[in-house]
PDB file of C-alpha atoms in Angstrom:
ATOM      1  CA  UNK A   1     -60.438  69.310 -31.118  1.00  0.00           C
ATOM      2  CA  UNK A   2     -58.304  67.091 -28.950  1.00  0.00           C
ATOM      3  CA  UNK A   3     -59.242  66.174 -25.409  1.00  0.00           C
ATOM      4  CA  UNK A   4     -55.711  67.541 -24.365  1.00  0.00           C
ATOM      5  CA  UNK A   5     -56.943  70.861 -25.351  1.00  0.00           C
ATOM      6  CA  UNK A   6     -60.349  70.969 -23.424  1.00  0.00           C
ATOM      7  CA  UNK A   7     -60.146  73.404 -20.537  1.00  0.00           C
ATOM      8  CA  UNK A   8     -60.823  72.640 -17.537  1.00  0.00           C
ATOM      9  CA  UNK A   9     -63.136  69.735 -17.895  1.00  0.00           C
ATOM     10  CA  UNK A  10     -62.732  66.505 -15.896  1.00  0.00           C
ATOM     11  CA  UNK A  11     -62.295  62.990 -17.695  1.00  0.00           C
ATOM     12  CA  UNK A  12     -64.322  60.778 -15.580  1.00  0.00           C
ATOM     13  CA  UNK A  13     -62.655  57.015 -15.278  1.00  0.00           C
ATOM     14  CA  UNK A  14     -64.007  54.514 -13.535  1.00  0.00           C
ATOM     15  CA  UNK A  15     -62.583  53.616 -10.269  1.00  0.00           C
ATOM     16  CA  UNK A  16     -61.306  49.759  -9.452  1.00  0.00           C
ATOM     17  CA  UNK A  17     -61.462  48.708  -5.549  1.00  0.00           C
ATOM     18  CA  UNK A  18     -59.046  46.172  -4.532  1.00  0.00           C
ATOM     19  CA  UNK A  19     -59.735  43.846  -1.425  1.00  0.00           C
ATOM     20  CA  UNK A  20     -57.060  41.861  -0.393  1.00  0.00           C
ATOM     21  CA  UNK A  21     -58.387  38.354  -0.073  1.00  0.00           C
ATOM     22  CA  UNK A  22     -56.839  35.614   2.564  1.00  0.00           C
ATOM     23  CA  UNK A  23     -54.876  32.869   1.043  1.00  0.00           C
ATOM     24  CA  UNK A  24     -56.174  29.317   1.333  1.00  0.00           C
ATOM     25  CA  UNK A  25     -55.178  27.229   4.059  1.00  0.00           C
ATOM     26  CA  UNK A  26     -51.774  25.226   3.113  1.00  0.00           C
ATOM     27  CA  UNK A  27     -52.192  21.757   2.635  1.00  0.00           C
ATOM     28  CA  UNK A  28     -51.169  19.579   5.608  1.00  0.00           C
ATOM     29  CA  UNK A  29     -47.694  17.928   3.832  1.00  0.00           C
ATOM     30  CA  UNK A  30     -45.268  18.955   1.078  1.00  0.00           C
ATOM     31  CA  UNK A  31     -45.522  15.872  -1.479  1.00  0.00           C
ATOM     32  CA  UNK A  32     -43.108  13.154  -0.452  1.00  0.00           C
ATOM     33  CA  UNK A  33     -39.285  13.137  -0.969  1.00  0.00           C
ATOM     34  CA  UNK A  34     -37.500   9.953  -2.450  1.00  0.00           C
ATOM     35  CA  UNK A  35     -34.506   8.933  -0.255  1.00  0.00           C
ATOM     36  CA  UNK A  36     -31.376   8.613  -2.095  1.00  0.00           C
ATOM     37  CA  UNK A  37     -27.962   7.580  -1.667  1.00  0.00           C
ATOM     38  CA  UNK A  38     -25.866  10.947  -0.093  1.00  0.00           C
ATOM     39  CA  UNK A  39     -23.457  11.894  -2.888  1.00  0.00           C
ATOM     40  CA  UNK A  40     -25.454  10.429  -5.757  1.00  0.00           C
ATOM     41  CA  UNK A  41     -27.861  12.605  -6.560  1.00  0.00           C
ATOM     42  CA  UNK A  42     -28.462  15.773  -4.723  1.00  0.00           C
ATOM     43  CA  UNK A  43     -31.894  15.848  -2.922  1.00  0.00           C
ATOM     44  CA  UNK A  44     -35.102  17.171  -4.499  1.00  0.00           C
ATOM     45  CA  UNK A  45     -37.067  19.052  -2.232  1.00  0.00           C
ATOM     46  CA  UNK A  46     -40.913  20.497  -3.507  1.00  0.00           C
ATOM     47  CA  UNK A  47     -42.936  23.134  -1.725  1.00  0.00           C
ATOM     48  CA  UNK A  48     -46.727  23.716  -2.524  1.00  0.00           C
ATOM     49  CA  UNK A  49     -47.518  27.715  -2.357  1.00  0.00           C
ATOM     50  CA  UNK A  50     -50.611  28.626  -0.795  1.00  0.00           C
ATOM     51  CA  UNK A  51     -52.140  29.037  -4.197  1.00  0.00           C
ATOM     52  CA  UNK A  52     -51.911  25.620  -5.202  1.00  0.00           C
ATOM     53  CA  UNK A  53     -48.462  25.955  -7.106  1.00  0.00           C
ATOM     54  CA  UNK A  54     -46.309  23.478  -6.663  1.00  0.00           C
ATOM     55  CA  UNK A  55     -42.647  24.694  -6.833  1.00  0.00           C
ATOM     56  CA  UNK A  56     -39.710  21.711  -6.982  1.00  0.00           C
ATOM     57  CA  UNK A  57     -35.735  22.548  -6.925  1.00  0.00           C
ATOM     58  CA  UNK A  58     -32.693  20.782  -5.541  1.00  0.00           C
ATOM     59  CA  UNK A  59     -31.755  21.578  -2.013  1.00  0.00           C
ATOM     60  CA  UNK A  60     -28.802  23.935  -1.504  1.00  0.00           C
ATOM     61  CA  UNK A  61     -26.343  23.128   1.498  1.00  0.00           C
ATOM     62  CA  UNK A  62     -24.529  26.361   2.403  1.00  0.00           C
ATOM     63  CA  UNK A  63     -20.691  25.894   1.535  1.00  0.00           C
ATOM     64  CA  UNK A  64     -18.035  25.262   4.204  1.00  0.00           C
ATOM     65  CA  UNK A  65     -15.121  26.532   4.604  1.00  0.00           C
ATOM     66  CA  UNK A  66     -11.926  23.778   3.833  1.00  0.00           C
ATOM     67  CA  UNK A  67     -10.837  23.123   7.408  1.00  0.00           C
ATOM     68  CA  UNK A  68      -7.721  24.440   8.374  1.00  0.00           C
ATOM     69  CA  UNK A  69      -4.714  21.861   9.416  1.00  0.00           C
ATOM     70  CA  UNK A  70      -3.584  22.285  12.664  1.00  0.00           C
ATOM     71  CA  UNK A  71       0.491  23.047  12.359  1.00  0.00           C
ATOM     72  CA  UNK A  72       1.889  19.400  13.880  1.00  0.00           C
ATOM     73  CA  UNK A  73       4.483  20.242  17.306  1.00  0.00           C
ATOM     74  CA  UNK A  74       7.031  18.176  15.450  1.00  0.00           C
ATOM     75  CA  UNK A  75       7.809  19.000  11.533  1.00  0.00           C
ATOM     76  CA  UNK A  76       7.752  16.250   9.081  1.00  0.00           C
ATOM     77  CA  UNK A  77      11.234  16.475   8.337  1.00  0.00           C
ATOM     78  CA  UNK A  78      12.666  15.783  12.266  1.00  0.00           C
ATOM     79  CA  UNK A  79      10.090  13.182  12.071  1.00  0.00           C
ATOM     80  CA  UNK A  80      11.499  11.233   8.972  1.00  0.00           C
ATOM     81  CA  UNK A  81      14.979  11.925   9.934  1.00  0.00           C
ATOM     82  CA  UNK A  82      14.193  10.554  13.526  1.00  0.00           C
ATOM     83  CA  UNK A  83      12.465   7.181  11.641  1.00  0.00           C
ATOM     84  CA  UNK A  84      15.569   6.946   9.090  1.00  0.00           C
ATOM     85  CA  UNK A  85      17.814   6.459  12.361  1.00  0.00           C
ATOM     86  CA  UNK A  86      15.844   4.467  13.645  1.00  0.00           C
ATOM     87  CA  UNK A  87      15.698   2.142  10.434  1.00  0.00           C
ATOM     88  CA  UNK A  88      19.521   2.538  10.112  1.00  0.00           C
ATOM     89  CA  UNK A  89      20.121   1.525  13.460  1.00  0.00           C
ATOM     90  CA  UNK A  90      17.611  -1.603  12.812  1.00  0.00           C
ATOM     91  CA  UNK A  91      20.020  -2.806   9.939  1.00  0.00           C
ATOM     92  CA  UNK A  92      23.182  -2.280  11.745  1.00  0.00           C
ATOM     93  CA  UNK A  93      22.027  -4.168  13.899  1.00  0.00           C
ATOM     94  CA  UNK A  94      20.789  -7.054  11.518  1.00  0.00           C
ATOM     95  CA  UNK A  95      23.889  -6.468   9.707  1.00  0.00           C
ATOM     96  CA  UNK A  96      26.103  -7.496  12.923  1.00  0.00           C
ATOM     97  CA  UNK A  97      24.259 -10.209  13.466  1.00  0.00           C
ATOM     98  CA  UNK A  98      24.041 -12.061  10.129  1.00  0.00           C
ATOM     99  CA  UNK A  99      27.860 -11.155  10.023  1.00  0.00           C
ATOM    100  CA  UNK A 100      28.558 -12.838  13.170  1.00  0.00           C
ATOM    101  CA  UNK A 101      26.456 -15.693  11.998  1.00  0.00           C
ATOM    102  CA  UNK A 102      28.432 -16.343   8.794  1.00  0.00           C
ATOM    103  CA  UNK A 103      31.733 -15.941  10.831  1.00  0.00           C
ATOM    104  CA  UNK A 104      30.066 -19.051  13.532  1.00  0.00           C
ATOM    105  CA  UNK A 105      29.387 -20.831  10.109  1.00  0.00           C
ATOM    106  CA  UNK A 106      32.344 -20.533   8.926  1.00  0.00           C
ATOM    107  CA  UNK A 107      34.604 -21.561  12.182  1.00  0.00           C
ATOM    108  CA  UNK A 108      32.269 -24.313  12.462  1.00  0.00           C
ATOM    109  CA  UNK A 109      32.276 -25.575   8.970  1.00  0.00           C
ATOM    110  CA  UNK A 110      36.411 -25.487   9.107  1.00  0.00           C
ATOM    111  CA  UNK A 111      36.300 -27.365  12.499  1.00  0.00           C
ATOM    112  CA  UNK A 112      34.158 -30.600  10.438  1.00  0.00           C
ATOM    113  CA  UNK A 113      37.083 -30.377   7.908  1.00  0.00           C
ATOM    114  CA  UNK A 114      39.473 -30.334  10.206  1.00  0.00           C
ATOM    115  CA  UNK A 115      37.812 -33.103  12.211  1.00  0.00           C
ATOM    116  CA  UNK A 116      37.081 -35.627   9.335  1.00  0.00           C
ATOM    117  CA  UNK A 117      41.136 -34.809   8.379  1.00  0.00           C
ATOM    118  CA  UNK A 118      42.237 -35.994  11.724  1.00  0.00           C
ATOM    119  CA  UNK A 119      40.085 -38.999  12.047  1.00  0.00           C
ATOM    120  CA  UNK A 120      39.949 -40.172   8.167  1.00  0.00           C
ATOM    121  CA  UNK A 121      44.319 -39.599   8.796  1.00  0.00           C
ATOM    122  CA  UNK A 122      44.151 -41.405  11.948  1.00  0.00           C
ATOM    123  CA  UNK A 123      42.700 -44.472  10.247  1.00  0.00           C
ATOM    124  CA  UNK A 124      45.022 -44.303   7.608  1.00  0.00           C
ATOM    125  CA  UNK A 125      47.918 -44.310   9.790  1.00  0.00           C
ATOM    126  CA  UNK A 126      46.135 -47.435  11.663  1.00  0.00           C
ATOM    127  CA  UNK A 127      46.235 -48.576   8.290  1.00  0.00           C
ATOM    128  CA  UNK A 128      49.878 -48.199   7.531  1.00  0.00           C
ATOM    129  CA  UNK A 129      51.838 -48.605  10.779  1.00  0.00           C
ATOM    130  CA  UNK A 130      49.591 -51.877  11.428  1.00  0.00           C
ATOM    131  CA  UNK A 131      50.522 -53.709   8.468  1.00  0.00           C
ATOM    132  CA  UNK A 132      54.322 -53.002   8.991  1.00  0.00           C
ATOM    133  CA  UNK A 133      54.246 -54.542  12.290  1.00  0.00           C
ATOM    134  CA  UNK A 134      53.091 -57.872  11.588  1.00  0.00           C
ATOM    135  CA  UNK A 135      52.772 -60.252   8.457  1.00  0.00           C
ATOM    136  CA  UNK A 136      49.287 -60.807   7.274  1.00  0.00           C
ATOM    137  CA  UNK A 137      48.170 -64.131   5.876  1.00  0.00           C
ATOM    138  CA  UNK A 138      47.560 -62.211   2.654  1.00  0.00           C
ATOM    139  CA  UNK A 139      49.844 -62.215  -0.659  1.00  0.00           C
ATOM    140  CA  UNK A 140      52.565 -59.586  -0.859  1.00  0.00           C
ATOM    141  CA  UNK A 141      53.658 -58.534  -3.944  1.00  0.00           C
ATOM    142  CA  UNK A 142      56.910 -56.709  -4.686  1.00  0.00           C
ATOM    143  CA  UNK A 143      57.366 -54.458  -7.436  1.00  0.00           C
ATOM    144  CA  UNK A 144      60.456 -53.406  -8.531  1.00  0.00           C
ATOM    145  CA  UNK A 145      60.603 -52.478 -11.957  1.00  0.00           C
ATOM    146  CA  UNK A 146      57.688 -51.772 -13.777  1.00  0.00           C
ATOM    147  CA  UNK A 147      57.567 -51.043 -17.867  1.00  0.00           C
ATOM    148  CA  UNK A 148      54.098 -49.615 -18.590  1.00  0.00           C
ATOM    149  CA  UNK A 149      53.671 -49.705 -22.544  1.00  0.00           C
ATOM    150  CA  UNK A 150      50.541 -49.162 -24.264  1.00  0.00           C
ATOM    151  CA  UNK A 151      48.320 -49.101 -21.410  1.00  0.00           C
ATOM    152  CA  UNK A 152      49.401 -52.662 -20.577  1.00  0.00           C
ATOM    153  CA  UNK A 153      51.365 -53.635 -17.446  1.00  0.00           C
ATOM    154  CA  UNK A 154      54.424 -55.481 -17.880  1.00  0.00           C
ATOM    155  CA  UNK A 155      56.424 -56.217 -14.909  1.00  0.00           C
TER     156      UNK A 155
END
């Protein structure tokens, strides 16, 4: 017959007693950590358990929120419209300037013309009416008629 079947009569097991035992005493440091460069290499952090395991992983930082951008008082686009002005303003202004210049320039440039006209006339008309005046000791030559043929003057 099968022990299922068997009435009323006990099945004797044996009976295990459990005493919780007191972990060892930790050891006095975690082994050491390597310092490394901060965004190289994550850091490696081991922890010995009390029962001698030694259990190594990579540290996890918690992740933070993206900061929020505080709203500027002034938008962007008064900003670079306020700048553009500015700059416009700058090059009118250089504008004027180098336009004046090159009007100076010119005035001035005309006035040397005008200048070396007068004075290189003036001497010419010392020239001239200085001659007429007076006879020079040098040789006067008249010409009345003059033939020119092939490049040769005949007179």
């Amino acid at each position: 017959m099968y022990p299922e079947h068997t009435p009323h009569v006990p099945v004797q097991r044996a009976v295990e007693v459990h005493q919780p035992s007191p972990y060892p005493p930790a050891l006095p440091a975690p082994a050491p950590v390597v310092p490394v460069q901060p965004n190289a290499v994550p850091t490696v952090a081991s922890i010995v358990l009390p029962d001698g395991h030694v259990v190594t992983g990579y540290a996890i930082n918690p992740a933070q929120p993206e900061p929020i951008a505080a709203k500027p008082a002034v938008s962007r686009t008064a900003v670079n419209v306020a700048l553009g002005g500015a700059g416009f303003l700058a090059v009118c202004g250089g504008l004027v300037l180098l336009t004046s210049f090159i009007a100076a320039l010119t005035a001035f440039i005309t006035q040397l013309i005008i200048l070396a006209a007068v004075i290189f006339g003036g001497w010419i008309a010392v020239q001239i009416f200085s001659t007429r005046g007076h006879r020079s000791a040098g040789t006067t030559v008249n010409i009345r008629k003059a033939v020119i043929k092939r490049n040769h003057f005949h007179g």
